[in-house]
PDB file of C-alpha atoms and ligand atoms in Angstrom:
ATOM      1  CA  MET A  20      16.372 -33.794  -2.072  1.00  0.00           C
ATOM      2  CA  GLU A  21      19.718 -32.334  -1.070  1.00  0.00           C
ATOM      3  CA  GLN A  22      19.409 -29.868   1.803  1.00  0.00           C
ATOM      4  CA  HIS A  23      21.188 -26.519   1.726  1.00  0.00           C
ATOM      5  CA  LEU A  24      22.563 -24.555   4.651  1.00  0.00           C
ATOM      6  CA  LEU A  25      20.693 -21.300   5.219  1.00  0.00           C
ATOM      7  CA  ARG A  26      21.958 -18.596   7.544  1.00  0.00           C
ATOM      8  CA  LEU A  27      19.450 -15.960   8.539  1.00  0.00           C
ATOM      9  CA  THR A  28      19.101 -13.339  11.212  1.00  0.00           C
ATOM     10  CA  VAL A  29      15.440 -13.146  12.131  1.00  0.00           C
ATOM     11  CA  ASN A  30      14.251 -10.578  14.663  1.00  0.00           C
ATOM     12  CA  ASP A  31      17.875 -10.108  15.833  1.00  0.00           C
ATOM     13  CA  GLN A  32      18.364 -13.834  16.411  1.00  0.00           C
ATOM     14  CA  ASP A  33      20.828 -15.837  14.283  1.00  0.00           C
ATOM     15  CA  TYR A  34      19.691 -19.117  12.738  1.00  0.00           C
ATOM     16  CA  GLU A  35      21.502 -21.811  10.770  1.00  0.00           C
ATOM     17  CA  LEU A  36      19.334 -24.527   9.292  1.00  0.00           C
ATOM     18  CA  TYR A  37      19.336 -27.033   6.461  1.00  0.00           C
ATOM     19  CA  ILE A  38      16.435 -26.610   4.080  1.00  0.00           C
ATOM     20  CA  ASN A  39      15.086 -27.711   0.743  1.00  0.00           C
ATOM     21  CA  PRO A  40      16.637 -25.127  -1.615  1.00  0.00           C
ATOM     22  CA  LYS A  41      13.218 -24.681  -3.231  1.00  0.00           C
ATOM     23  CA  ALA A  42      11.533 -23.732   0.063  1.00  0.00           C
ATOM     24  CA  LEU A  43       9.853 -20.347   0.065  1.00  0.00           C
ATOM     25  CA  LEU A  44      10.786 -17.836   2.738  1.00  0.00           C
ATOM     26  CA  VAL A  45       7.237 -17.946   4.144  1.00  0.00           C
ATOM     27  CA  GLU A  46       7.561 -21.718   4.645  1.00  0.00           C
ATOM     28  CA  VAL A  47      10.856 -21.409   6.489  1.00  0.00           C
ATOM     29  CA  ILE A  48       9.571 -18.602   8.700  1.00  0.00           C
ATOM     30  CA  ARG A  49       6.403 -20.458   9.661  1.00  0.00           C
ATOM     31  CA  ASP A  50       7.309 -24.145   9.481  1.00  0.00           C
ATOM     32  CA  HIS A  51      11.000 -24.166  10.478  1.00  0.00           C
ATOM     33  CA  LEU A  52      11.156 -21.183  12.825  1.00  0.00           C
ATOM     34  CA  GLY A  53       7.589 -21.415  14.160  1.00  0.00           C
ATOM     35  CA  LEU A  54       6.936 -17.713  13.609  1.00  0.00           C
ATOM     36  CA  THR A  55       3.295 -18.064  12.618  1.00  0.00           C
ATOM     37  CA  GLY A  56       2.460 -14.365  12.835  1.00  0.00           C
ATOM     38  CA  THR A  57       3.425 -14.258   9.159  1.00  0.00           C
ATOM     39  CA  LYS A  58       0.345 -15.484   7.307  1.00  0.00           C
ATOM     40  CA  ARG A  59      -0.035 -17.600   4.225  1.00  0.00           C
ATOM     41  CA  GLY A  60      -2.891 -16.171   2.186  1.00  0.00           C
ATOM     42  CA  CYS A  61      -3.052 -16.341  -1.597  1.00  0.00           C
ATOM     43  CA  GLU A  62       0.495 -17.738  -2.026  1.00  0.00           C
ATOM     44  CA  SER A  63       0.489 -16.040  -5.408  1.00  0.00           C
ATOM     45  CA  VAL A  64       2.030 -12.668  -4.481  1.00  0.00           C
ATOM     46  CA  SER A  65      -1.338 -10.889  -4.467  1.00  0.00           C
ATOM     47  CA  CYS A  66      -2.626 -10.411  -0.921  1.00  0.00           C
ATOM     48  CA  GLY A  67       0.371  -9.244   1.139  1.00  0.00           C
ATOM     49  CA  ALA A  68      -0.547 -11.330   4.204  1.00  0.00           C
ATOM     50  CA  CYS A  69       2.933 -12.889   4.138  1.00  0.00           C
ATOM     51  CA  THR A  70       4.829  -9.568   4.121  1.00  0.00           C
ATOM     52  CA  VAL A  71       8.049  -9.390   6.140  1.00  0.00           C
ATOM     53  CA  MET A  72      11.022  -7.052   5.959  1.00  0.00           C
ATOM     54  CA  ILE A  73      14.319  -8.125   4.434  1.00  0.00           C
ATOM     55  CA  GLU A  74      17.058  -5.631   5.268  1.00  0.00           C
ATOM     56  CA  GLY A  75      14.325  -3.148   6.111  1.00  0.00           C
ATOM     57  CA  MET A  76      12.408  -3.509   2.839  1.00  0.00           C
ATOM     58  CA  ALA A  77       8.893  -4.949   2.730  1.00  0.00           C
ATOM     59  CA  VAL A  78       8.864  -8.220   0.779  1.00  0.00           C
ATOM     60  CA  LYS A  79       6.099 -10.736   0.204  1.00  0.00           C
ATOM     61  CA  SER A  80       7.676 -13.841   1.659  1.00  0.00           C
ATOM     62  CA  CYS A  81       5.745 -16.138  -0.700  1.00  0.00           C
ATOM     63  CA  SER A  82       7.534 -14.431  -3.581  1.00  0.00           C
ATOM     64  CA  VAL A  83      11.118 -15.347  -2.659  1.00  0.00           C
ATOM     65  CA  LEU A  84      13.029 -18.528  -2.011  1.00  0.00           C
ATOM     66  CA  ALA A  85      14.418 -18.661   1.494  1.00  0.00           C
ATOM     67  CA  MET A  86      17.899 -19.127  -0.015  1.00  0.00           C
ATOM     68  CA  GLN A  87      17.555 -15.701  -1.656  1.00  0.00           C
ATOM     69  CA  ALA A  88      17.595 -14.234   1.855  1.00  0.00           C
ATOM     70  CA  ASP A  89      20.727 -16.177   2.866  1.00  0.00           C
ATOM     71  CA  GLY A  90      22.923 -14.057   5.132  1.00  0.00           C
ATOM     72  CA  MET A  91      20.316 -11.330   5.429  1.00  0.00           C
ATOM     73  CA  ARG A  92      18.384  -9.694   8.235  1.00  0.00           C
ATOM     74  CA  VAL A  93      14.703 -10.538   8.281  1.00  0.00           C
ATOM     75  CA  THR A  94      12.069  -8.928  10.487  1.00  0.00           C
ATOM     76  CA  THR A  95       8.684 -10.526  11.051  1.00  0.00           C
ATOM     77  CA  VAL A  96       5.719  -9.152  12.945  1.00  0.00           C
ATOM     78  CA  GLU A  97       7.043 -10.861  16.092  1.00  0.00           C
ATOM     79  CA  GLY A  98      10.104  -8.584  15.859  1.00  0.00           C
ATOM     80  CA  LEU A  99       8.227  -5.271  15.834  1.00  0.00           C
ATOM     81  CA  GLU A 100       7.841  -5.145  19.597  1.00  0.00           C
ATOM     82  CA  LYS A 101      11.052  -4.159  21.383  1.00  0.00           C
ATOM     83  CA  ASP A 102      11.699  -4.713  25.086  1.00  0.00           C
ATOM     84  CA  GLY A 103       8.008  -5.226  25.756  1.00  0.00           C
ATOM     85  CA  ARG A 104       7.039  -1.995  23.987  1.00  0.00           C
ATOM     86  CA  LEU A 105       4.820  -2.103  20.938  1.00  0.00           C
ATOM     87  CA  ASP A 106       6.070  -0.412  17.798  1.00  0.00           C
ATOM     88  CA  PRO A 107       4.175   2.869  17.226  1.00  0.00           C
ATOM     89  CA  ILE A 108       2.423   1.352  14.217  1.00  0.00           C
ATOM     90  CA  GLN A 109       1.092  -1.505  16.378  1.00  0.00           C
ATOM     91  CA  LYS A 110      -0.126   1.012  18.945  1.00  0.00           C
ATOM     92  CA  ALA A 111      -1.809   3.062  16.245  1.00  0.00           C
ATOM     93  CA  PHE A 112      -3.565  -0.009  14.783  1.00  0.00           C
ATOM     94  CA  LEU A 113      -4.943  -0.742  18.250  1.00  0.00           C
ATOM     95  CA  ASP A 114      -6.012   2.847  18.844  1.00  0.00           C
ATOM     96  CA  GLN A 115      -7.692   3.175  15.442  1.00  0.00           C
ATOM     97  CA  GLY A 116      -9.267  -0.297  15.472  1.00  0.00           C
ATOM     98  CA  ALA A 117      -7.467  -0.960  12.191  1.00  0.00           C
ATOM     99  CA  TYR A 118      -8.258  -4.675  12.125  1.00  0.00           C
ATOM    100  CA  GLN A 119     -11.237  -6.992  12.300  1.00  0.00           C
ATOM    101  CA  CYS A 120     -10.528 -10.646  11.496  1.00  0.00           C
ATOM    102  CA  GLY A 121      -6.805  -9.837  11.735  1.00  0.00           C
ATOM    103  CA  PHE A 122      -5.671 -12.071   8.886  1.00  0.00           C
ATOM    104  CA  CYS A 123      -4.134  -9.205   6.936  1.00  0.00           C
ATOM    105  CA  THR A 124      -2.832  -7.400   9.999  1.00  0.00           C
ATOM    106  CA  SER A 125       0.697  -8.741  10.372  1.00  0.00           C
ATOM    107  CA  GLY A 126       1.478  -8.176   6.698  1.00  0.00           C
ATOM    108  CA  MET A 127      -0.202  -4.783   6.809  1.00  0.00           C
ATOM    109  CA  LEU A 128       1.896  -3.814   9.850  1.00  0.00           C
ATOM    110  CA  MET A 129       5.130  -4.819   8.110  1.00  0.00           C
ATOM    111  CA  SER A 130       4.305  -2.914   4.920  1.00  0.00           C
ATOM    112  CA  SER A 131       3.242   0.070   7.010  1.00  0.00           C
ATOM    113  CA  ARG A 132       6.441   0.054   9.075  1.00  0.00           C
ATOM    114  CA  ALA A 133       8.635  -0.173   5.966  1.00  0.00           C
ATOM    115  CA  PHE A 134       6.642   2.570   4.236  1.00  0.00           C
ATOM    116  CA  LEU A 135       6.880   4.944   7.206  1.00  0.00           C
ATOM    117  CA  ASP A 136      10.611   4.258   7.549  1.00  0.00           C
ATOM    118  CA  GLU A 137      11.074   5.381   3.946  1.00  0.00           C
ATOM    119  CA  THR A 138       8.566   8.227   3.702  1.00  0.00           C
ATOM    120  CA  SER A 139       8.382  11.347   5.804  1.00  0.00           C
ATOM    121  CA  ASN A 140       5.208  13.442   5.931  1.00  0.00           C
ATOM    122  CA  PRO A 141       3.189  11.273   3.527  1.00  0.00           C
ATOM    123  CA  THR A 142      -0.128  12.515   2.212  1.00  0.00           C
ATOM    124  CA  MET A 143      -3.217  10.336   2.646  1.00  0.00           C
ATOM    125  CA  HIS A 144      -2.907   9.473  -1.046  1.00  0.00           C
ATOM    126  CA  GLU A 145       0.726   8.391  -0.594  1.00  0.00           C
ATOM    127  CA  ILE A 146      -0.261   6.277   2.409  1.00  0.00           C
ATOM    128  CA  ARG A 147      -2.922   4.511   0.346  1.00  0.00           C
ATOM    129  CA  GLU A 148      -0.366   3.893  -2.407  1.00  0.00           C
ATOM    130  CA  GLY A 149       2.183   2.691   0.152  1.00  0.00           C
ATOM    131  CA  ILE A 150      -0.045  -0.131   1.350  1.00  0.00           C
ATOM    132  CA  GLU A 151      -1.748  -0.947  -1.924  1.00  0.00           C
ATOM    133  CA  GLY A 152       0.025  -4.321  -2.131  1.00  0.00           C
ATOM    134  CA  ASN A 153      -1.806  -5.474   0.996  1.00  0.00           C
ATOM    135  CA  LEU A 154      -5.437  -6.524   0.758  1.00  0.00           C
ATOM    136  CA  CYS A 155      -7.933  -6.277   3.597  1.00  0.00           C
ATOM    137  CA  ARG A 156     -11.385  -7.766   3.193  1.00  0.00           C
ATOM    138  CA  CYS A 157     -12.779  -6.328   6.407  1.00  0.00           C
ATOM    139  CA  THR A 158     -11.902  -2.771   7.319  1.00  0.00           C
ATOM    140  CA  GLY A 159     -12.437  -0.719   4.165  1.00  0.00           C
ATOM    141  CA  TYR A 160      -8.887   0.627   4.772  1.00  0.00           C
ATOM    142  CA  ASN A 161      -9.898   3.974   6.325  1.00  0.00           C
ATOM    143  CA  SER A 162      -8.910   2.983   9.848  1.00  0.00           C
ATOM    144  CA  ILE A 163      -5.616   1.573   8.559  1.00  0.00           C
ATOM    145  CA  VAL A 164      -4.828   4.787   6.690  1.00  0.00           C
ATOM    146  CA  ARG A 165      -5.685   6.814   9.819  1.00  0.00           C
ATOM    147  CA  ALA A 166      -3.296   4.635  11.835  1.00  0.00           C
ATOM    148  CA  LEU A 167      -0.408   5.304   9.456  1.00  0.00           C
ATOM    149  CA  ASP A 168      -1.277   9.002   9.360  1.00  0.00           C
ATOM    150  CA  SER A 169      -1.202   9.277  13.146  1.00  0.00           C
ATOM    151  CA  VAL A 170       2.249   7.680  13.299  1.00  0.00           C
ATOM    152  CA  ALA A 171       3.519   9.847  10.439  1.00  0.00           C
ATOM    153  CA  LYS A 172       2.301  12.931  12.297  1.00  0.00           C
ATOM    154  CA  GLY A 173       4.390  11.931  15.326  1.00  0.00           C
ATOM    155  CA  LYS A 174       1.578  11.099  17.765  1.00  0.00           C
ATOM    156  CA  TYR A 175       3.498   8.239  19.365  1.00  0.00           C
ATOM    157  CA  ARG A 176       6.829  10.037  19.368  1.00  0.00           C
ATOM    158  CA  GLU A 177       5.331  12.505  21.827  1.00  0.00           C
ATOM    159  CA  GLU A 178       4.397   9.599  24.067  1.00  0.00           C
ATOM    160  CA  GLY A 179       8.013   8.372  24.008  1.00  0.00           C
ATOM    161  CA  GLN A 180       7.128   5.334  21.873  1.00  0.00           C
TER     162      GLN A 180
HETATM  163  S1  FES B 350       0.477 -15.144   0.680  1.00  0.00           S
HETATM  164 FE1  FES B 350       2.062 -13.963  -0.153  1.00  0.00          FE
HETATM  165  S2  FES B 350       1.082 -12.341  -1.158  1.00  0.00           S
HETATM  166 FE2  FES B 350      -0.584 -13.596  -0.477  1.00  0.00          FE
HETATM  167  S1  FES B 351      -8.891  -7.328   9.114  1.00  0.00           S
HETATM  168 FE1  FES B 351      -9.746  -9.034   8.028  1.00  0.00          FE
HETATM  169  S2  FES B 351      -8.638  -9.049   6.162  1.00  0.00           S
HETATM  170 FE2  FES B 351      -7.998  -7.225   7.133  1.00  0.00          FE
END
């Protein structure tokens, strides 16, 4: 199969690679770039484990061809931490114990970050709606919702995060 040139900026690093034009973004992220924090779950756009951000918007990376992201800026869970400092949402997940097996966590973090970037002062109901595309079999969601709420209320801003 003819390979196509893909240019991507992932976690502030530029990449140029030749790929099968039918490759999904999740495949390129994991198999070509080795960024395995992004999980492959259902592969049918249901679970959210593969969520990344494209140009700041949460996208299920099993739902798009990698070529659809050509020339764009992609952020994976590996890109949340900056200069050795966790993103506030990562800190909040740790503080609230918002994970158990962890399989959903990277996708949940990316959806949460995108949601909080777009929504100021969300209600608990809005938070639940904001992450409804991400499934978690373990936590019952309450600790995850508390984590988002604590970030939305500025807890980590006060700590200089
Ligand atoms: S692996 Fe993409 S939504 Fe489940
Ligand atoms: S922590 Fe196990 S699926 Fe969410």
